Amino acid sequence: MSMVVRVMLWGTLLSAVMLCSTKTIAANTTRLDISGSLIKPPCTANFGATQSVDLPSVSLNSLKMGLNEWTDVALGFQCTQGSKVQLRFTAGNGAYDAATLRTTLDKLGLKTRLSDVTGTVREVDFNFGEPLTFLVEATALNLKLSVKPVLGAQELPAVGSYNATLMMEIVYL
């Protein structure tokens, strides 16, 4: 029994020494205060986050002959002078080429084009997935996205309703 008491005493002494040694090595504490400001973006869009565009009905004959009209969608931005707007368009349902959306109707595509109508109207060369950057020289950037139905293959599509999704990522710089 005395052996058990000795082992317990040694264990108690070792614990006390460990506790004392950890208390004697006190860590320095440092306080770091961090602050910042949250500001509004340099631009705001003049259109909703989700838009629906209804295209006029198109006959198979006009589709075959390529006589379809463009349907325009206004994309306006109010900005502080000298800011930049970066856009990236992505085809939600896939694409036939760099500027033609696939639709839910097989063999039917939607050709897209983008125009800057802020000052002198000019067509903007773009491809799905590639970023476009616009410098806002005044306080407004006015763009026009246009779409029209086109053949996606050599054969005519079936008659019916269709839709397509075009996603637009916007970054204000």
mmCIF file with all atom_site columns, C-alpha atoms in Angstrom:
data_model
loop_
_atom_site.group_PDB
_atom_site.id
_atom_site.type_symbol
_atom_site.label_atom_id
_atom_site.label_alt_id
_atom_site.label_comp_id
_atom_site.label_asym_id
_atom_site.label_entity_id
_atom_site.label_seq_id
_atom_site.pdbx_PDB_ins_code
_atom_site.Cartn_x
_atom_site.Cartn_y
_atom_site.Cartn_z
_atom_site.occupancy
_atom_site.B_iso_or_equiv
_atom_site.pdbx_formal_charge
_atom_site.auth_seq_id
_atom_site.auth_comp_id
_atom_site.auth_asym_id
_atom_site.auth_atom_id
_atom_site.pdbx_PDB_model_num
ATOM 1   C CA . MET A 1 1   ? 0.000   0.000  0.000   1.00 0.00 ? 1   MET A CA 1
ATOM 2   C CA . SER A 1 2   ? 2.869   2.356  0.658   1.00 0.00 ? 2   SER A CA 1
ATOM 3   C CA . MET A 1 3   ? 3.937   1.789  -2.939  1.00 0.00 ? 3   MET A CA 1
ATOM 4   C CA . VAL A 1 4   ? 0.546   3.006  -4.150  1.00 0.00 ? 4   VAL A CA 1
ATOM 5   C CA . VAL A 1 5   ? 0.760   6.101  -1.943  1.00 0.00 ? 5   VAL A CA 1
ATOM 6   C CA . ARG A 1 6   ? 4.263   6.893  -3.258  1.00 0.00 ? 6   ARG A CA 1
ATOM 7   C CA . VAL A 1 7   ? 3.119   6.587  -6.870  1.00 0.00 ? 7   VAL A CA 1
ATOM 8   C CA . MET A 1 8   ? 0.150   8.841  -6.149  1.00 0.00 ? 8   MET A CA 1
ATOM 9   C CA . LEU A 1 9   ? 2.411   11.365 -4.406  1.00 0.00 ? 9   LEU A CA 1
ATOM 10  C CA . TRP A 1 10  ? 4.812   11.404 -7.343  1.00 0.00 ? 10  TRP A CA 1
ATOM 11  C CA . GLY A 1 11  ? 1.897   11.814 -9.749  1.00 0.00 ? 11  GLY A CA 1
ATOM 12  C CA . THR A 1 12  ? 0.519   14.684 -7.694  1.00 0.00 ? 12  THR A CA 1
ATOM 13  C CA . LEU A 1 13  ? 3.935   16.362 -7.530  1.00 0.00 ? 13  LEU A CA 1
ATOM 14  C CA . LEU A 1 14  ? 4.454   16.011 -11.286 1.00 0.00 ? 14  LEU A CA 1
ATOM 15  C CA . SER A 1 15  ? 0.993   17.483 -11.952 1.00 0.00 ? 15  SER A CA 1
ATOM 16  C CA . ALA A 1 16  ? 1.702   20.420 -9.676  1.00 0.00 ? 16  ALA A CA 1
ATOM 17  C CA . VAL A 1 17  ? 5.059   21.080 -11.360 1.00 0.00 ? 17  VAL A CA 1
ATOM 18  C CA . MET A 1 18  ? 3.415   20.967 -14.817 1.00 0.00 ? 18  MET A CA 1
ATOM 19  C CA . LEU A 1 19  ? 0.680   23.377 -13.740 1.00 0.00 ? 19  LEU A CA 1
ATOM 20  C CA . CYS A 1 20  ? 3.172   25.785 -12.229 1.00 0.00 ? 20  CYS A CA 1
ATOM 21  C CA . SER A 1 21  ? 5.412   25.701 -15.273 1.00 0.00 ? 21  SER A CA 1
ATOM 22  C CA . THR A 1 22  ? 2.556   26.456 -17.667 1.00 0.00 ? 22  THR A CA 1
ATOM 23  C CA . LYS A 1 23  ? 1.455   29.383 -15.557 1.00 0.00 ? 23  LYS A CA 1
ATOM 24  C CA . THR A 1 24  ? 4.918   30.872 -15.474 1.00 0.00 ? 24  THR A CA 1
ATOM 25  C CA . ILE A 1 25  ? 5.058   30.977 -19.308 1.00 0.00 ? 25  ILE A CA 1
ATOM 26  C CA . ALA A 1 26  ? 2.379   33.579 -19.870 1.00 0.00 ? 26  ALA A CA 1
ATOM 27  C CA . ALA A 1 27  ? 1.570   34.452 -23.475 1.00 0.00 ? 27  ALA A CA 1
ATOM 28  C CA . ASN A 1 28  ? 1.467   38.071 -24.556 1.00 0.00 ? 28  ASN A CA 1
ATOM 29  C CA . THR A 1 29  ? -1.982  38.993 -25.792 1.00 0.00 ? 29  THR A CA 1
ATOM 30  C CA . THR A 1 30  ? -2.491  41.335 -28.689 1.00 0.00 ? 30  THR A CA 1
ATOM 31  C CA . ARG A 1 31  ? -5.690  43.023 -29.724 1.00 0.00 ? 31  ARG A CA 1
ATOM 32  C CA . LEU A 1 32  ? -6.256  43.684 -33.400 1.00 0.00 ? 32  LEU A CA 1
ATOM 33  C CA . ASP A 1 33  ? -9.089  46.066 -34.291 1.00 0.00 ? 33  ASP A CA 1
ATOM 34  C CA . ILE A 1 34  ? -10.250 45.817 -37.906 1.00 0.00 ? 34  ILE A CA 1
ATOM 35  C CA . SER A 1 35  ? -12.549 48.295 -39.605 1.00 0.00 ? 35  SER A CA 1
ATOM 36  C CA . GLY A 1 36  ? -13.692 49.118 -43.095 1.00 0.00 ? 36  GLY A CA 1
ATOM 37  C CA . SER A 1 37  ? -16.417 50.730 -45.153 1.00 0.00 ? 37  SER A CA 1
ATOM 38  C CA . LEU A 1 38  ? -18.981 49.199 -47.439 1.00 0.00 ? 38  LEU A CA 1
ATOM 39  C CA . ILE A 1 39  ? -19.880 51.425 -50.374 1.00 0.00 ? 39  ILE A CA 1
ATOM 40  C CA . LYS A 1 40  ? -22.458 51.082 -53.100 1.00 0.00 ? 40  LYS A CA 1
ATOM 41  C CA . PRO A 1 41  ? -21.329 49.753 -56.502 1.00 0.00 ? 41  PRO A CA 1
ATOM 42  C CA . PRO A 1 42  ? -20.292 52.340 -59.103 1.00 0.00 ? 42  PRO A CA 1
ATOM 43  C CA . CYS A 1 43  ? -23.203 51.295 -61.340 1.00 0.00 ? 43  CYS A CA 1
ATOM 44  C CA . THR A 1 44  ? -26.780 50.094 -61.112 1.00 0.00 ? 44  THR A CA 1
ATOM 45  C CA . ALA A 1 45  ? -28.740 48.247 -63.767 1.00 0.00 ? 45  ALA A CA 1
ATOM 46  C CA . ASN A 1 46  ? -31.949 49.802 -65.093 1.00 0.00 ? 46  ASN A CA 1
ATOM 47  C CA . PHE A 1 47  ? -33.538 46.398 -65.698 1.00 0.00 ? 47  PHE A CA 1
ATOM 48  C CA . GLY A 1 48  ? -34.678 43.475 -63.586 1.00 0.00 ? 48  GLY A CA 1
ATOM 49  C CA . ALA A 1 49  ? -32.548 40.510 -62.553 1.00 0.00 ? 49  ALA A CA 1
ATOM 50  C CA . THR A 1 50  ? -34.907 38.212 -64.484 1.00 0.00 ? 50  THR A CA 1
ATOM 51  C CA . GLN A 1 51  ? -36.539 39.233 -67.744 1.00 0.00 ? 51  GLN A CA 1
ATOM 52  C CA . SER A 1 52  ? -38.878 37.450 -70.107 1.00 0.00 ? 52  SER A CA 1
ATOM 53  C CA . VAL A 1 53  ? -38.730 38.265 -73.803 1.00 0.00 ? 53  VAL A CA 1
ATOM 54  C CA . ASP A 1 54  ? -41.658 37.223 -75.991 1.00 0.00 ? 54  ASP A CA 1
ATOM 55  C CA . LEU A 1 55  ? -40.697 36.787 -79.628 1.00 0.00 ? 55  LEU A CA 1
ATOM 56  C CA . PRO A 1 56  ? -43.303 37.156 -82.369 1.00 0.00 ? 56  PRO A CA 1
ATOM 57  C CA . SER A 1 57  ? -44.562 34.009 -84.074 1.00 0.00 ? 57  SER A CA 1
ATOM 58  C CA . VAL A 1 58  ? -42.513 32.923 -87.076 1.00 0.00 ? 58  VAL A CA 1
ATOM 59  C CA . SER A 1 59  ? -43.624 30.742 -89.989 1.00 0.00 ? 59  SER A CA 1
ATOM 60  C CA . LEU A 1 60  ? -41.492 27.873 -91.244 1.00 0.00 ? 60  LEU A CA 1
ATOM 61  C CA . ASN A 1 61  ? -41.249 29.605 -94.632 1.00 0.00 ? 61  ASN A CA 1
ATOM 62  C CA . SER A 1 62  ? -39.823 32.843 -93.217 1.00 0.00 ? 62  SER A CA 1
ATOM 63  C CA . LEU A 1 63  ? -37.471 30.800 -91.018 1.00 0.00 ? 63  LEU A CA 1
ATOM 64  C CA . LYS A 1 64  ? -36.265 28.856 -94.067 1.00 0.00 ? 64  LYS A CA 1
ATOM 65  C CA . MET A 1 65  ? -35.712 32.071 -96.058 1.00 0.00 ? 65  MET A CA 1
ATOM 66  C CA . GLY A 1 66  ? -34.101 33.915 -93.113 1.00 0.00 ? 66  GLY A CA 1
ATOM 67  C CA . LEU A 1 67  ? -36.648 36.722 -93.124 1.00 0.00 ? 67  LEU A CA 1
ATOM 68  C CA . ASN A 1 68  ? -37.136 36.948 -89.366 1.00 0.00 ? 68  ASN A CA 1
ATOM 69  C CA . GLU A 1 69  ? -36.955 40.269 -87.568 1.00 0.00 ? 69  GLU A CA 1
ATOM 70  C CA . TRP A 1 70  ? -34.751 41.056 -84.591 1.00 0.00 ? 70  TRP A CA 1
ATOM 71  C CA . THR A 1 71  ? -36.372 41.513 -81.169 1.00 0.00 ? 71  THR A CA 1
ATOM 72  C CA . ASP A 1 72  ? -34.543 44.047 -78.990 1.00 0.00 ? 72  ASP A CA 1
ATOM 73  C CA . VAL A 1 73  ? -33.975 44.089 -75.237 1.00 0.00 ? 73  VAL A CA 1
ATOM 74  C CA . ALA A 1 74  ? -32.676 47.285 -73.602 1.00 0.00 ? 74  ALA A CA 1
ATOM 75  C CA . LEU A 1 75  ? -29.836 46.906 -71.085 1.00 0.00 ? 75  LEU A CA 1
ATOM 76  C CA . GLY A 1 76  ? -29.235 50.264 -69.411 1.00 0.00 ? 76  GLY A CA 1
ATOM 77  C CA . PHE A 1 77  ? -26.794 51.128 -66.617 1.00 0.00 ? 77  PHE A CA 1
ATOM 78  C CA . GLN A 1 78  ? -26.433 54.288 -64.501 1.00 0.00 ? 78  GLN A CA 1
ATOM 79  C CA . CYS A 1 79  ? -22.826 54.697 -63.377 1.00 0.00 ? 79  CYS A CA 1
ATOM 80  C CA . THR A 1 80  ? -20.353 57.093 -61.898 1.00 0.00 ? 80  THR A CA 1
ATOM 81  C CA . GLN A 1 81  ? -18.211 58.682 -64.570 1.00 0.00 ? 81  GLN A CA 1
ATOM 82  C CA . GLY A 1 82  ? -15.134 56.647 -65.510 1.00 0.00 ? 82  GLY A CA 1
ATOM 83  C CA . SER A 1 83  ? -16.371 53.321 -64.146 1.00 0.00 ? 83  SER A CA 1
ATOM 84  C CA . LYS A 1 84  ? -16.380 50.088 -66.119 1.00 0.00 ? 84  LYS A CA 1
ATOM 85  C CA . VAL A 1 85  ? -19.032 47.453 -66.721 1.00 0.00 ? 85  VAL A CA 1
ATOM 86  C CA . GLN A 1 86  ? -17.920 43.932 -67.533 1.00 0.00 ? 86  GLN A CA 1
ATOM 87  C CA . LEU A 1 87  ? -20.461 41.520 -69.063 1.00 0.00 ? 87  LEU A CA 1
ATOM 88  C CA . ARG A 1 88  ? -20.238 37.821 -69.837 1.00 0.00 ? 88  ARG A CA 1
ATOM 89  C CA . PHE A 1 89  ? -23.071 36.060 -71.681 1.00 0.00 ? 89  PHE A CA 1
ATOM 90  C CA . THR A 1 90  ? -23.538 32.306 -71.288 1.00 0.00 ? 90  THR A CA 1
ATOM 91  C CA . ALA A 1 91  ? -25.914 30.043 -73.209 1.00 0.00 ? 91  ALA A CA 1
ATOM 92  C CA . GLY A 1 92  ? -28.063 28.274 -70.600 1.00 0.00 ? 92  GLY A CA 1
ATOM 93  C CA . ASN A 1 93  ? -29.239 25.460 -72.905 1.00 0.00 ? 93  ASN A CA 1
ATOM 94  C CA . GLY A 1 94  ? -26.084 25.270 -75.021 1.00 0.00 ? 94  GLY A CA 1
ATOM 95  C CA . ALA A 1 95  ? -25.213 26.954 -78.292 1.00 0.00 ? 95  ALA A CA 1
ATOM 96  C CA . TYR A 1 96  ? -24.947 26.166 -81.993 1.00 0.00 ? 96  TYR A CA 1
ATOM 97  C CA . ASP A 1 97  ? -22.040 28.593 -82.347 1.00 0.00 ? 97  ASP A CA 1
ATOM 98  C CA . ALA A 1 98  ? -20.426 31.501 -80.472 1.00 0.00 ? 98  ALA A CA 1
ATOM 99  C CA . ALA A 1 99  ? -23.514 33.734 -80.871 1.00 0.00 ? 99  ALA A CA 1
ATOM 100 C CA . THR A 1 100 ? -26.477 31.375 -81.515 1.00 0.00 ? 100 THR A CA 1
ATOM 101 C CA . LEU A 1 101 ? -28.441 29.916 -78.603 1.00 0.00 ? 101 LEU A CA 1
ATOM 102 C CA . ARG A 1 102 ? -29.961 26.456 -78.676 1.00 0.00 ? 102 ARG A CA 1
ATOM 103 C CA . THR A 1 103 ? -33.671 26.380 -77.954 1.00 0.00 ? 103 THR A CA 1
ATOM 104 C CA . THR A 1 104 ? -35.862 23.660 -76.503 1.00 0.00 ? 104 THR A CA 1
ATOM 105 C CA . LEU A 1 105 ? -37.130 22.999 -80.051 1.00 0.00 ? 105 LEU A CA 1
ATOM 106 C CA . ASP A 1 106 ? -34.617 20.797 -81.855 1.00 0.00 ? 106 ASP A CA 1
ATOM 107 C CA . LYS A 1 107 ? -33.030 22.413 -84.944 1.00 0.00 ? 107 LYS A CA 1
ATOM 108 C CA . LEU A 1 108 ? -34.110 25.941 -83.951 1.00 0.00 ? 108 LEU A CA 1
ATOM 109 C CA . GLY A 1 109 ? -31.632 28.531 -82.723 1.00 0.00 ? 109 GLY A CA 1
ATOM 110 C CA . LEU A 1 110 ? -31.716 32.143 -81.590 1.00 0.00 ? 110 LEU A CA 1
ATOM 111 C CA . LYS A 1 111 ? -29.091 34.353 -83.195 1.00 0.00 ? 111 LYS A CA 1
ATOM 112 C CA . THR A 1 112 ? -27.865 37.075 -80.803 1.00 0.00 ? 112 THR A CA 1
ATOM 113 C CA . ARG A 1 113 ? -26.158 40.402 -81.298 1.00 0.00 ? 113 ARG A CA 1
ATOM 114 C CA . LEU A 1 114 ? -25.186 43.204 -78.958 1.00 0.00 ? 114 LEU A CA 1
ATOM 115 C CA . SER A 1 115 ? -25.095 46.914 -79.775 1.00 0.00 ? 115 SER A CA 1
ATOM 116 C CA . ASP A 1 116 ? -23.801 49.867 -77.792 1.00 0.00 ? 116 ASP A CA 1
ATOM 117 C CA . VAL A 1 117 ? -26.386 52.599 -78.280 1.00 0.00 ? 117 VAL A CA 1
ATOM 118 C CA . THR A 1 118 ? -24.935 55.055 -75.729 1.00 0.00 ? 118 THR A CA 1
ATOM 119 C CA . GLY A 1 119 ? -23.720 57.524 -78.348 1.00 0.00 ? 119 GLY A CA 1
ATOM 120 C CA . THR A 1 120 ? -23.050 56.499 -81.890 1.00 0.00 ? 120 THR A CA 1
ATOM 121 C CA . VAL A 1 121 ? -24.731 53.137 -82.394 1.00 0.00 ? 121 VAL A CA 1
ATOM 122 C CA . ARG A 1 122 ? -22.190 50.392 -82.954 1.00 0.00 ? 122 ARG A CA 1
ATOM 123 C CA . GLU A 1 123 ? -22.435 46.630 -82.993 1.00 0.00 ? 123 GLU A CA 1
ATOM 124 C CA . VAL A 1 124 ? -20.254 44.899 -80.403 1.00 0.00 ? 124 VAL A CA 1
ATOM 125 C CA . ASP A 1 125 ? -18.402 41.741 -81.377 1.00 0.00 ? 125 ASP A CA 1
ATOM 126 C CA . PHE A 1 126 ? -18.922 39.118 -78.680 1.00 0.00 ? 126 PHE A CA 1
ATOM 127 C CA . ASN A 1 127 ? -18.857 35.369 -78.100 1.00 0.00 ? 127 ASN A CA 1
ATOM 128 C CA . PHE A 1 128 ? -20.639 33.397 -75.383 1.00 0.00 ? 128 PHE A CA 1
ATOM 129 C CA . GLY A 1 129 ? -18.418 32.907 -72.358 1.00 0.00 ? 129 GLY A CA 1
ATOM 130 C CA . GLU A 1 130 ? -15.968 35.718 -73.143 1.00 0.00 ? 130 GLU A CA 1
ATOM 131 C CA . PRO A 1 131 ? -15.956 38.890 -71.014 1.00 0.00 ? 131 PRO A CA 1
ATOM 132 C CA . LEU A 1 132 ? -16.732 42.285 -72.552 1.00 0.00 ? 132 LEU A CA 1
ATOM 133 C CA . THR A 1 133 ? -15.618 45.458 -70.784 1.00 0.00 ? 133 THR A CA 1
ATOM 134 C CA . PHE A 1 134 ? -17.263 48.850 -71.389 1.00 0.00 ? 134 PHE A CA 1
ATOM 135 C CA . LEU A 1 135 ? -15.796 52.116 -70.135 1.00 0.00 ? 135 LEU A CA 1
ATOM 136 C CA . VAL A 1 136 ? -18.543 54.489 -69.004 1.00 0.00 ? 136 VAL A CA 1
ATOM 137 C CA . GLU A 1 137 ? -17.326 57.905 -70.115 1.00 0.00 ? 137 GLU A CA 1
ATOM 138 C CA . ALA A 1 138 ? -20.354 59.850 -68.863 1.00 0.00 ? 138 ALA A CA 1
ATOM 139 C CA . THR A 1 139 ? -22.903 58.471 -66.396 1.00 0.00 ? 139 THR A CA 1
ATOM 140 C CA . ALA A 1 140 ? -24.886 56.083 -68.580 1.00 0.00 ? 140 ALA A CA 1
ATOM 141 C CA . LEU A 1 141 ? -24.205 52.942 -70.578 1.00 0.00 ? 141 LEU A CA 1
ATOM 142 C CA . ASN A 1 142 ? -26.990 51.873 -72.930 1.00 0.00 ? 142 ASN A CA 1
ATOM 143 C CA . LEU A 1 143 ? -26.775 48.522 -74.641 1.00 0.00 ? 143 LEU A CA 1
ATOM 144 C CA . LYS A 1 144 ? -29.244 46.659 -76.820 1.00 0.00 ? 144 LYS A CA 1
ATOM 145 C CA . LEU A 1 145 ? -29.334 42.875 -76.978 1.00 0.00 ? 145 LEU A CA 1
ATOM 146 C CA . SER A 1 146 ? -31.158 41.555 -80.043 1.00 0.00 ? 146 SER A CA 1
ATOM 147 C CA . VAL A 1 147 ? -32.317 38.008 -80.848 1.00 0.00 ? 147 VAL A CA 1
ATOM 148 C CA . LYS A 1 148 ? -34.013 36.375 -83.803 1.00 0.00 ? 148 LYS A CA 1
ATOM 149 C CA . PRO A 1 149 ? -34.975 32.782 -84.657 1.00 0.00 ? 149 PRO A CA 1
ATOM 150 C CA . VAL A 1 150 ? -32.710 30.974 -87.136 1.00 0.00 ? 150 VAL A CA 1
ATOM 151 C CA . LEU A 1 151 ? -32.247 27.456 -88.403 1.00 0.00 ? 151 LEU A CA 1
ATOM 152 C CA . GLY A 1 152 ? -29.967 25.435 -86.172 1.00 0.00 ? 152 GLY A CA 1
ATOM 153 C CA . ALA A 1 153 ? -29.591 22.648 -88.748 1.00 0.00 ? 153 ALA A CA 1
ATOM 154 C CA . GLN A 1 154 ? -30.187 22.038 -92.455 1.00 0.00 ? 154 GLN A CA 1
ATOM 155 C CA . GLU A 1 155 ? -33.652 20.581 -91.807 1.00 0.00 ? 155 GLU A CA 1
ATOM 156 C CA . LEU A 1 156 ? -36.614 22.578 -90.589 1.00 0.00 ? 156 LEU A CA 1
ATOM 157 C CA . PRO A 1 157 ? -37.606 22.189 -86.943 1.00 0.00 ? 157 PRO A CA 1
ATOM 158 C CA . ALA A 1 158 ? -40.969 20.824 -85.868 1.00 0.00 ? 158 ALA A CA 1
ATOM 159 C CA . VAL A 1 159 ? -43.762 23.315 -85.304 1.00 0.00 ? 159 VAL A CA 1
ATOM 160 C CA . GLY A 1 160 ? -44.279 24.254 -81.642 1.00 0.00 ? 160 GLY A CA 1
ATOM 161 C CA . SER A 1 161 ? -43.394 26.495 -78.761 1.00 0.00 ? 161 SER A CA 1
ATOM 162 C CA . TYR A 1 162 ? -39.812 26.956 -77.638 1.00 0.00 ? 162 TYR A CA 1
ATOM 163 C CA . ASN A 1 163 ? -37.678 28.799 -75.154 1.00 0.00 ? 163 ASN A CA 1
ATOM 164 C CA . ALA A 1 164 ? -34.035 29.463 -74.474 1.00 0.00 ? 164 ALA A CA 1
ATOM 165 C CA . THR A 1 165 ? -31.995 30.836 -71.586 1.00 0.00 ? 165 THR A CA 1
ATOM 166 C CA . LEU A 1 166 ? -29.273 33.455 -71.854 1.00 0.00 ? 166 LEU A CA 1
ATOM 167 C CA . MET A 1 167 ? -27.422 34.208 -68.635 1.00 0.00 ? 167 MET A CA 1
ATOM 168 C CA . MET A 1 168 ? -25.609 37.488 -68.142 1.00 0.00 ? 168 MET A CA 1
ATOM 169 C CA . GLU A 1 169 ? -22.925 37.983 -65.507 1.00 0.00 ? 169 GLU A CA 1
ATOM 170 C CA . ILE A 1 170 ? -22.320 41.641 -64.593 1.00 0.00 ? 170 ILE A CA 1
ATOM 171 C CA . VAL A 1 171 ? -19.249 42.970 -62.799 1.00 0.00 ? 171 VAL A CA 1
ATOM 172 C CA . TYR A 1 172 ? -18.848 46.658 -61.984 1.00 0.00 ? 172 TYR A CA 1
ATOM 173 C CA . LEU A 1 173 ? -15.259 47.918 -61.893 1.00 0.00 ? 173 LEU A CA 1
#
